[in-house]
JSON list of C-alpha atoms in Angstrom, two decimals:
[
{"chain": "Z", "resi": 1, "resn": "UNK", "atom": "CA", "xyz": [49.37, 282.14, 376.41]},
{"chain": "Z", "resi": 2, "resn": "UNK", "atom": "CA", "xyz": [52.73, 283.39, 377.62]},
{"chain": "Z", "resi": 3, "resn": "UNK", "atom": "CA", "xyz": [54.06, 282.18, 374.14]},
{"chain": "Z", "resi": 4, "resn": "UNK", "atom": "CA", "xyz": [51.37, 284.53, 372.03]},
{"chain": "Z", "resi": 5, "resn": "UNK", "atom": "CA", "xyz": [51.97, 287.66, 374.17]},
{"chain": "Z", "resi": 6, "resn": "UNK", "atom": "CA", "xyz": [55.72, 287.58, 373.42]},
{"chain": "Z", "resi": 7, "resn": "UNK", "atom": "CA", "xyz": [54.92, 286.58, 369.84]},
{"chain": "Z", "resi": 8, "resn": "UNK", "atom": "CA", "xyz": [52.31, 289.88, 369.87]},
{"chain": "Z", "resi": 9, "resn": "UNK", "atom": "CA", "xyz": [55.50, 292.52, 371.30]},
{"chain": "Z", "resi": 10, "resn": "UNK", "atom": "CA", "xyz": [57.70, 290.92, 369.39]},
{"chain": "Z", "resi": 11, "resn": "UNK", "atom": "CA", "xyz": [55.43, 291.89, 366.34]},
{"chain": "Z", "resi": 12, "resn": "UNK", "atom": "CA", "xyz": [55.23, 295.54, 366.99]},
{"chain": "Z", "resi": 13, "resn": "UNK", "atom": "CA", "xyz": [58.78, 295.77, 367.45]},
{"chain": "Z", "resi": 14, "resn": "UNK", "atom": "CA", "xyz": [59.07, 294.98, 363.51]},
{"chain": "Z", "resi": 15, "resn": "UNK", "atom": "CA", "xyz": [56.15, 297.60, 362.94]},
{"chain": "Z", "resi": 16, "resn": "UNK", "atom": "CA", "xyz": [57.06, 298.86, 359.45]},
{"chain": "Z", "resi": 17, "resn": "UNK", "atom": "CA", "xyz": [55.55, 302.36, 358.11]},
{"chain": "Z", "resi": 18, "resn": "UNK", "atom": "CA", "xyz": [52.82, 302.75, 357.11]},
{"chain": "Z", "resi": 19, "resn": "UNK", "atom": "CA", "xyz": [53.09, 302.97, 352.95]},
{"chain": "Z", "resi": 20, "resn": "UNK", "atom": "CA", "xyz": [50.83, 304.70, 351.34]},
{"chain": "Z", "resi": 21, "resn": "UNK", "atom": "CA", "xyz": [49.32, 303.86, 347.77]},
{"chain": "Z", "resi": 22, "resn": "UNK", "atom": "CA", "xyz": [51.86, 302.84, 345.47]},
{"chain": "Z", "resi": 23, "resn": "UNK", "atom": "CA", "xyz": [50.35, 306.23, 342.92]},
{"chain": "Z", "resi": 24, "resn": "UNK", "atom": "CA", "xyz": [50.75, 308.61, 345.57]},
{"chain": "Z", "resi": 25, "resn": "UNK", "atom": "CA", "xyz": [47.56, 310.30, 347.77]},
{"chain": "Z", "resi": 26, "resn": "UNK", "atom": "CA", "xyz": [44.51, 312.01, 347.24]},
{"chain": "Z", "resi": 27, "resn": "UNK", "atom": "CA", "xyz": [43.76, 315.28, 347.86]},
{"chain": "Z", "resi": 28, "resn": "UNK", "atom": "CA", "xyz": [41.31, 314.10, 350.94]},
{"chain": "Z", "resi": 29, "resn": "UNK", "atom": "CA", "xyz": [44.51, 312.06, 352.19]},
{"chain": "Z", "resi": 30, "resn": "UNK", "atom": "CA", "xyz": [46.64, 315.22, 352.26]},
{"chain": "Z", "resi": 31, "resn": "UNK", "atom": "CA", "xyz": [43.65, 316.94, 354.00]},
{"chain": "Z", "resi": 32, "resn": "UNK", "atom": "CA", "xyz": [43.38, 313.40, 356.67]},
{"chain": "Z", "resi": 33, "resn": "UNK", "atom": "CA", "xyz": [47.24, 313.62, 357.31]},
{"chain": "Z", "resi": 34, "resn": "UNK", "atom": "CA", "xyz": [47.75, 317.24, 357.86]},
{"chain": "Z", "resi": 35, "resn": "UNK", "atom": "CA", "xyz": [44.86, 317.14, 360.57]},
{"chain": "Z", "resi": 36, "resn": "UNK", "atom": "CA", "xyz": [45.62, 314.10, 362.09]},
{"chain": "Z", "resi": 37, "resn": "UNK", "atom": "CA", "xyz": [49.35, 315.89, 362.20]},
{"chain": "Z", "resi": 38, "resn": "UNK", "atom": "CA", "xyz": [47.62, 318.55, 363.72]},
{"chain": "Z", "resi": 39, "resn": "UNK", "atom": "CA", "xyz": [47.25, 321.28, 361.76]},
{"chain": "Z", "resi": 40, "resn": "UNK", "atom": "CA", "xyz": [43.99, 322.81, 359.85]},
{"chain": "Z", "resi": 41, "resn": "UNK", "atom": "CA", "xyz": [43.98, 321.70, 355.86]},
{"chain": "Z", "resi": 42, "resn": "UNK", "atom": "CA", "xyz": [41.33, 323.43, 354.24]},
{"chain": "Z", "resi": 43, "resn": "UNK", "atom": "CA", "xyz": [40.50, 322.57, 350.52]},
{"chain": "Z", "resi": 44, "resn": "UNK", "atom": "CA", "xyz": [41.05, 324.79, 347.67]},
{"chain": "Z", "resi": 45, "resn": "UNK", "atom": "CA", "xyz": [41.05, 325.05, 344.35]},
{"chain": "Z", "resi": 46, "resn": "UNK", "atom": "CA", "xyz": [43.35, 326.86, 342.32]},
{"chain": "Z", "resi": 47, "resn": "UNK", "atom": "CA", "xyz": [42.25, 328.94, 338.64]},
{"chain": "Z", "resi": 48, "resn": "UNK", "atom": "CA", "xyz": [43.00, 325.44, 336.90]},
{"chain": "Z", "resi": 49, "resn": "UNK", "atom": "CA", "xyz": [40.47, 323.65, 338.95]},
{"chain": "Z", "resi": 50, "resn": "UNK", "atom": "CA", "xyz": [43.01, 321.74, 340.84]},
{"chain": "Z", "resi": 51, "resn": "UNK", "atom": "CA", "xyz": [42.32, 320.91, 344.47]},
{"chain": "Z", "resi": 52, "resn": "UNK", "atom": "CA", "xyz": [45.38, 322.25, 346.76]},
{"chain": "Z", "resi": 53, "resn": "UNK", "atom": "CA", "xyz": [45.46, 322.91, 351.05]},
{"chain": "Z", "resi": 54, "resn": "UNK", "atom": "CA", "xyz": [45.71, 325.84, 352.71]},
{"chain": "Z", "resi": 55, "resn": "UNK", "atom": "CA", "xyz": [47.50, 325.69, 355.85]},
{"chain": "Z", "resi": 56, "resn": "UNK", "atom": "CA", "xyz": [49.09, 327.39, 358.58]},
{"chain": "Z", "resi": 57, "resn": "UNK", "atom": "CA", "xyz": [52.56, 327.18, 361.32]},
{"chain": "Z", "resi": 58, "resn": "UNK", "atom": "CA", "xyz": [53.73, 329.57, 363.86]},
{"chain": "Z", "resi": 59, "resn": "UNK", "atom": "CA", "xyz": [51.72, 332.80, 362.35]},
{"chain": "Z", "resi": 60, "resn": "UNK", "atom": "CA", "xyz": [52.76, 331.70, 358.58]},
{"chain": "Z", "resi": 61, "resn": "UNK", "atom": "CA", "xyz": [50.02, 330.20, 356.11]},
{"chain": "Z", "resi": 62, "resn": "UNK", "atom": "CA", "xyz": [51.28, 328.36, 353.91]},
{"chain": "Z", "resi": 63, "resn": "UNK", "atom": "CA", "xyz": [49.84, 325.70, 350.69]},
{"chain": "Z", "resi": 64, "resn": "UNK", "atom": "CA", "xyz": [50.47, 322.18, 349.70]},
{"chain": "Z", "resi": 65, "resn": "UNK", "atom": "CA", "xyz": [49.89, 322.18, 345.98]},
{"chain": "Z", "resi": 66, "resn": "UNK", "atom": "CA", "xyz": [50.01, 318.32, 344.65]},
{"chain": "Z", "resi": 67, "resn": "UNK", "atom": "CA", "xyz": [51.66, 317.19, 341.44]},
{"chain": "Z", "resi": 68, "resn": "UNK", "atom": "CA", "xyz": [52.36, 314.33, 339.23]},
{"chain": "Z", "resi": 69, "resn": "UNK", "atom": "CA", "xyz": [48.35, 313.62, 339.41]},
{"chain": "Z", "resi": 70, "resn": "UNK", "atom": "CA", "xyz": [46.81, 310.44, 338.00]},
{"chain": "Z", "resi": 71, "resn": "UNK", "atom": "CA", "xyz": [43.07, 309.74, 338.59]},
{"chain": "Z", "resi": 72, "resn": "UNK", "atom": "CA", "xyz": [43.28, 311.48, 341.88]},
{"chain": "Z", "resi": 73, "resn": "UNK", "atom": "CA", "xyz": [46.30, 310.08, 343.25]},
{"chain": "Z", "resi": 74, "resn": "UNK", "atom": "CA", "xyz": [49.40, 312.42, 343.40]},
{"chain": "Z", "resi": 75, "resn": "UNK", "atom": "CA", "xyz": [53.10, 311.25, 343.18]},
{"chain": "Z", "resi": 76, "resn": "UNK", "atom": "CA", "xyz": [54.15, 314.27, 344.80]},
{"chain": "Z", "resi": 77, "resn": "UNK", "atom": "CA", "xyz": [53.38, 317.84, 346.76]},
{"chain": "Z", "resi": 78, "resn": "UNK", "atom": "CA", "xyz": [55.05, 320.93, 347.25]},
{"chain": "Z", "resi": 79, "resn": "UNK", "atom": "CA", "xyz": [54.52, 323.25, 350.07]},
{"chain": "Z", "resi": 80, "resn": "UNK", "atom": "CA", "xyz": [54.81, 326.96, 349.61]},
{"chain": "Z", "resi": 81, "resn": "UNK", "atom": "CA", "xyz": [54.47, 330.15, 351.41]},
{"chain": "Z", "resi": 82, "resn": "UNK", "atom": "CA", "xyz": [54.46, 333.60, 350.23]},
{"chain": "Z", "resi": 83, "resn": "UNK", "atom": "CA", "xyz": [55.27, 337.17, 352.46]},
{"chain": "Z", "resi": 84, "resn": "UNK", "atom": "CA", "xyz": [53.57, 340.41, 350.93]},
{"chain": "Z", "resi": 85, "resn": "UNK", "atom": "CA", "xyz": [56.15, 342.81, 351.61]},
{"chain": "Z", "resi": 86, "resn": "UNK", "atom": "CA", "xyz": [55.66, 346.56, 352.16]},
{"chain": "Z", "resi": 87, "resn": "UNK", "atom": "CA", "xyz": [59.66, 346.87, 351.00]},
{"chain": "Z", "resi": 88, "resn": "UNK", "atom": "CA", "xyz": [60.90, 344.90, 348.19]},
{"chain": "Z", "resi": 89, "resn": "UNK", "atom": "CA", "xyz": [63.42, 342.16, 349.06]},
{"chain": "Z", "resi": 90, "resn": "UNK", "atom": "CA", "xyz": [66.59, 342.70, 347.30]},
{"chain": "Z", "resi": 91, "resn": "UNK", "atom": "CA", "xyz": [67.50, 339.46, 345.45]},
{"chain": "Z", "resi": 92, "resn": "UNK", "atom": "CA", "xyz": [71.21, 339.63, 346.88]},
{"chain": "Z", "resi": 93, "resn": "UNK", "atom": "CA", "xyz": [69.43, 338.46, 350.24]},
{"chain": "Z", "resi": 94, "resn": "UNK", "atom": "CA", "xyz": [67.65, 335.77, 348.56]},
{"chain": "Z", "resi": 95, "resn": "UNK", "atom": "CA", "xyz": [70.58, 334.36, 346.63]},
{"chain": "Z", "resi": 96, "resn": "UNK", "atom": "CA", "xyz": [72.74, 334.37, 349.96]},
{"chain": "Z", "resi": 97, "resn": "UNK", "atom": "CA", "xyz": [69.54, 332.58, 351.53]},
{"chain": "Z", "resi": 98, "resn": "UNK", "atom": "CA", "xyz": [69.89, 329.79, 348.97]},
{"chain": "Z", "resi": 99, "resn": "UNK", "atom": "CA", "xyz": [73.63, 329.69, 348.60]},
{"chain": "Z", "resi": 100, "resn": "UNK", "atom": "CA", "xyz": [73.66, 328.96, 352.77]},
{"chain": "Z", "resi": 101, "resn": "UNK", "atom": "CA", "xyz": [70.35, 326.61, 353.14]},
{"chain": "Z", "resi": 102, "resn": "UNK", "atom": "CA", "xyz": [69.49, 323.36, 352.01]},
{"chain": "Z", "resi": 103, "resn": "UNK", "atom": "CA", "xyz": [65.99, 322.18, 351.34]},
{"chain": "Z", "resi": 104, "resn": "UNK", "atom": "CA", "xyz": [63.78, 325.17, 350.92]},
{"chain": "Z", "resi": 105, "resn": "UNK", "atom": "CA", "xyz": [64.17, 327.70, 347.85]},
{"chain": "Z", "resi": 106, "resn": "UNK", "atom": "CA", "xyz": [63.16, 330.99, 348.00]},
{"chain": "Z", "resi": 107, "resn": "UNK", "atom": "CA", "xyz": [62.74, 333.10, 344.81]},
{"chain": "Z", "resi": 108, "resn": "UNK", "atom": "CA", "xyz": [61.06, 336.44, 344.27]},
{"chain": "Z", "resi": 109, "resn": "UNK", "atom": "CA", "xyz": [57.89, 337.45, 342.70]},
{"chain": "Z", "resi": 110, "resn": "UNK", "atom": "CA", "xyz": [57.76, 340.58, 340.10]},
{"chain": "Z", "resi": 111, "resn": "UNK", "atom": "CA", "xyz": [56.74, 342.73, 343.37]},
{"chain": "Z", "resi": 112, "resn": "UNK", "atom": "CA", "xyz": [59.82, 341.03, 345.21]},
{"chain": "Z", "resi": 113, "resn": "UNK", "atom": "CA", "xyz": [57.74, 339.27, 347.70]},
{"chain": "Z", "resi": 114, "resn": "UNK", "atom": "CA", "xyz": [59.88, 336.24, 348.75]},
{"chain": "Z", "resi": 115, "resn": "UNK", "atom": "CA", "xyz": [58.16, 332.81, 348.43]},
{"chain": "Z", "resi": 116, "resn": "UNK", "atom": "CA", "xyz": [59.60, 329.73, 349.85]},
{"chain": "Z", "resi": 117, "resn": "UNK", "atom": "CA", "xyz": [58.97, 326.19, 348.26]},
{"chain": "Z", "resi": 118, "resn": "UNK", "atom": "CA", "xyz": [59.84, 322.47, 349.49]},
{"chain": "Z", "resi": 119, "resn": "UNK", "atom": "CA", "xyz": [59.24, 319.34, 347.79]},
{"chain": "Z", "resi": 120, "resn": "UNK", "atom": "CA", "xyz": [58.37, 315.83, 348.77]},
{"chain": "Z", "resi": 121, "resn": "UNK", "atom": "CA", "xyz": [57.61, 312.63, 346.70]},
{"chain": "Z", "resi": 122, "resn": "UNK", "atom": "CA", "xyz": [54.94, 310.15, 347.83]},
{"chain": "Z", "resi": 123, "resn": "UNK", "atom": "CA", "xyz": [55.22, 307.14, 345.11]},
{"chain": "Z", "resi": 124, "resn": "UNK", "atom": "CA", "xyz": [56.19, 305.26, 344.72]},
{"chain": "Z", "resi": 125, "resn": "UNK", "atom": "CA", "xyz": [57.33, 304.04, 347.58]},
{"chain": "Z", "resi": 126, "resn": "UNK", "atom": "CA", "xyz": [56.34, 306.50, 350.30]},
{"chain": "Z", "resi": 127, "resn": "UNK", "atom": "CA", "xyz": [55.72, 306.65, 353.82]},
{"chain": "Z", "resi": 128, "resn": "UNK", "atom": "CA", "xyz": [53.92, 308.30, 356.40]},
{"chain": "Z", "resi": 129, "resn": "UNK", "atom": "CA", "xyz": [57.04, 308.45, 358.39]},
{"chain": "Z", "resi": 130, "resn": "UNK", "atom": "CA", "xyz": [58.96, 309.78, 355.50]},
{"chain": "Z", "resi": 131, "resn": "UNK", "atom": "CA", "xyz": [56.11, 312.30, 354.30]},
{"chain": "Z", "resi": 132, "resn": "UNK", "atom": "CA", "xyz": [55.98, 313.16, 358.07]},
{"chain": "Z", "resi": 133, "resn": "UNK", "atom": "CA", "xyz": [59.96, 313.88, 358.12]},
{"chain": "Z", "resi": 134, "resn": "UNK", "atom": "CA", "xyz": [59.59, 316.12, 355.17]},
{"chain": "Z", "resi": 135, "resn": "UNK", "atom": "CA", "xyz": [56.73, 318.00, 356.77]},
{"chain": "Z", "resi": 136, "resn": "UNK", "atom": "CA", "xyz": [59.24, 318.84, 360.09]},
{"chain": "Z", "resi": 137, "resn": "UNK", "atom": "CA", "xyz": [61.78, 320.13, 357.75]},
{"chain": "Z", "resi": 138, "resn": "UNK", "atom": "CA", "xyz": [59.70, 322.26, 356.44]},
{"chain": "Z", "resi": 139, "resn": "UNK", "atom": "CA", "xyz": [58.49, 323.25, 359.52]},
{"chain": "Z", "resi": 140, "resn": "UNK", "atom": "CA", "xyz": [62.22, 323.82, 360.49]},
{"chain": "Z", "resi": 141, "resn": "UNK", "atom": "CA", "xyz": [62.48, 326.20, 358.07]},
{"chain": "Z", "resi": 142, "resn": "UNK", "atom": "CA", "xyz": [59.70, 328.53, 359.55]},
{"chain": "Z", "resi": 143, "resn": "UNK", "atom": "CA", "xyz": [61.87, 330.65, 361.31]},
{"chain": "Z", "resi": 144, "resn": "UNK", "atom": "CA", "xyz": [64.60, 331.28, 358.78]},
{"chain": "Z", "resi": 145, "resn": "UNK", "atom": "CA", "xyz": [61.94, 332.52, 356.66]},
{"chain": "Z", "resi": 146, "resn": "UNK", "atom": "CA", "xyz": [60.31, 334.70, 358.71]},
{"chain": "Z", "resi": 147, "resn": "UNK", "atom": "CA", "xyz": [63.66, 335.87, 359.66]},
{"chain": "Z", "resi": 148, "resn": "UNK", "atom": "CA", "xyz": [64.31, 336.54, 355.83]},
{"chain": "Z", "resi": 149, "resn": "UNK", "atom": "CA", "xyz": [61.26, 338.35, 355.16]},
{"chain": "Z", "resi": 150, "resn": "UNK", "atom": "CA", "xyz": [61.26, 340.47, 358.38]},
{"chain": "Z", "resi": 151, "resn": "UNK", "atom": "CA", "xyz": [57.84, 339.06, 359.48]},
{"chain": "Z", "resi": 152, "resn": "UNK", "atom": "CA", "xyz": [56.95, 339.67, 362.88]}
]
């Protein structure tokens, strides 16, 4: 008995992540691991007909658009948030933004709203722990670009 307990927490010590399908996720995964992460996901489609998430952090909404789609299954996603501006951000900001930060771009639309993107791959090969790392940087980055885009 003694033997199989210490064979059972010896097991979890050499828990290894959780992979997830060697093609990437579905749309309805995305949607499982943002909630279980705890944040809302709903389901939308975009004018192509392609299913993306609408989501939200610290007053900010924000999407997670998937890409590299096969039957369903996604390779990877990119999460992106956009600030309507009543001023126009002047691009010098922006540039100096991406010259001094690594991870998240931010480019300007033709209004010069700033929109911030971040990309992570999920095949092959990926992780829950490693989609859930790229989720907290992107989440780290929730500051600087309110910050940027004088949101309150």
């Amino acid at each position: 008995m003694l033997a199989a307990s210490v064979a059972a927490l010896v097991g979890l010590g050499d828990a290894q992540a959780v992979e997830f399908h060697k093609d990437g996720m579905t749309a309805k995964e995305v949607q499982s691991w943002l909630t279980d992460s705890g944040y809302k996901a709903e389901m939308a489609k975009d004018t192509d007909g392609d299913s993306y998430l609408k989501s939200a952090s610290d007053g900010v909404s924000f999407d997670v658009h998937l890409y590299d789609c096969k039957k369903d299954r996604c390779a990877s996603m990119q999460f992106i948030a956009g600030f309507d501006l009543d001023e126009k951000l002047e691009l010098a900001k922006v540039n100096t933004w991406n010259e001094g930060k690594r991870y998240v771009d931010c480019f300007l639309d033709d209004e010069g709203d700033p929109w911030f993107t971040y990309d992570a791959n999920v095949s092959p090969g990926g992780s829950r722990e490693a989609l859930d790392d790229d989720f907290a940087v992107w989440l780290s980055f929730v500051p600087d670009m309110k910050e940027l885009a004088g949101w309150k």
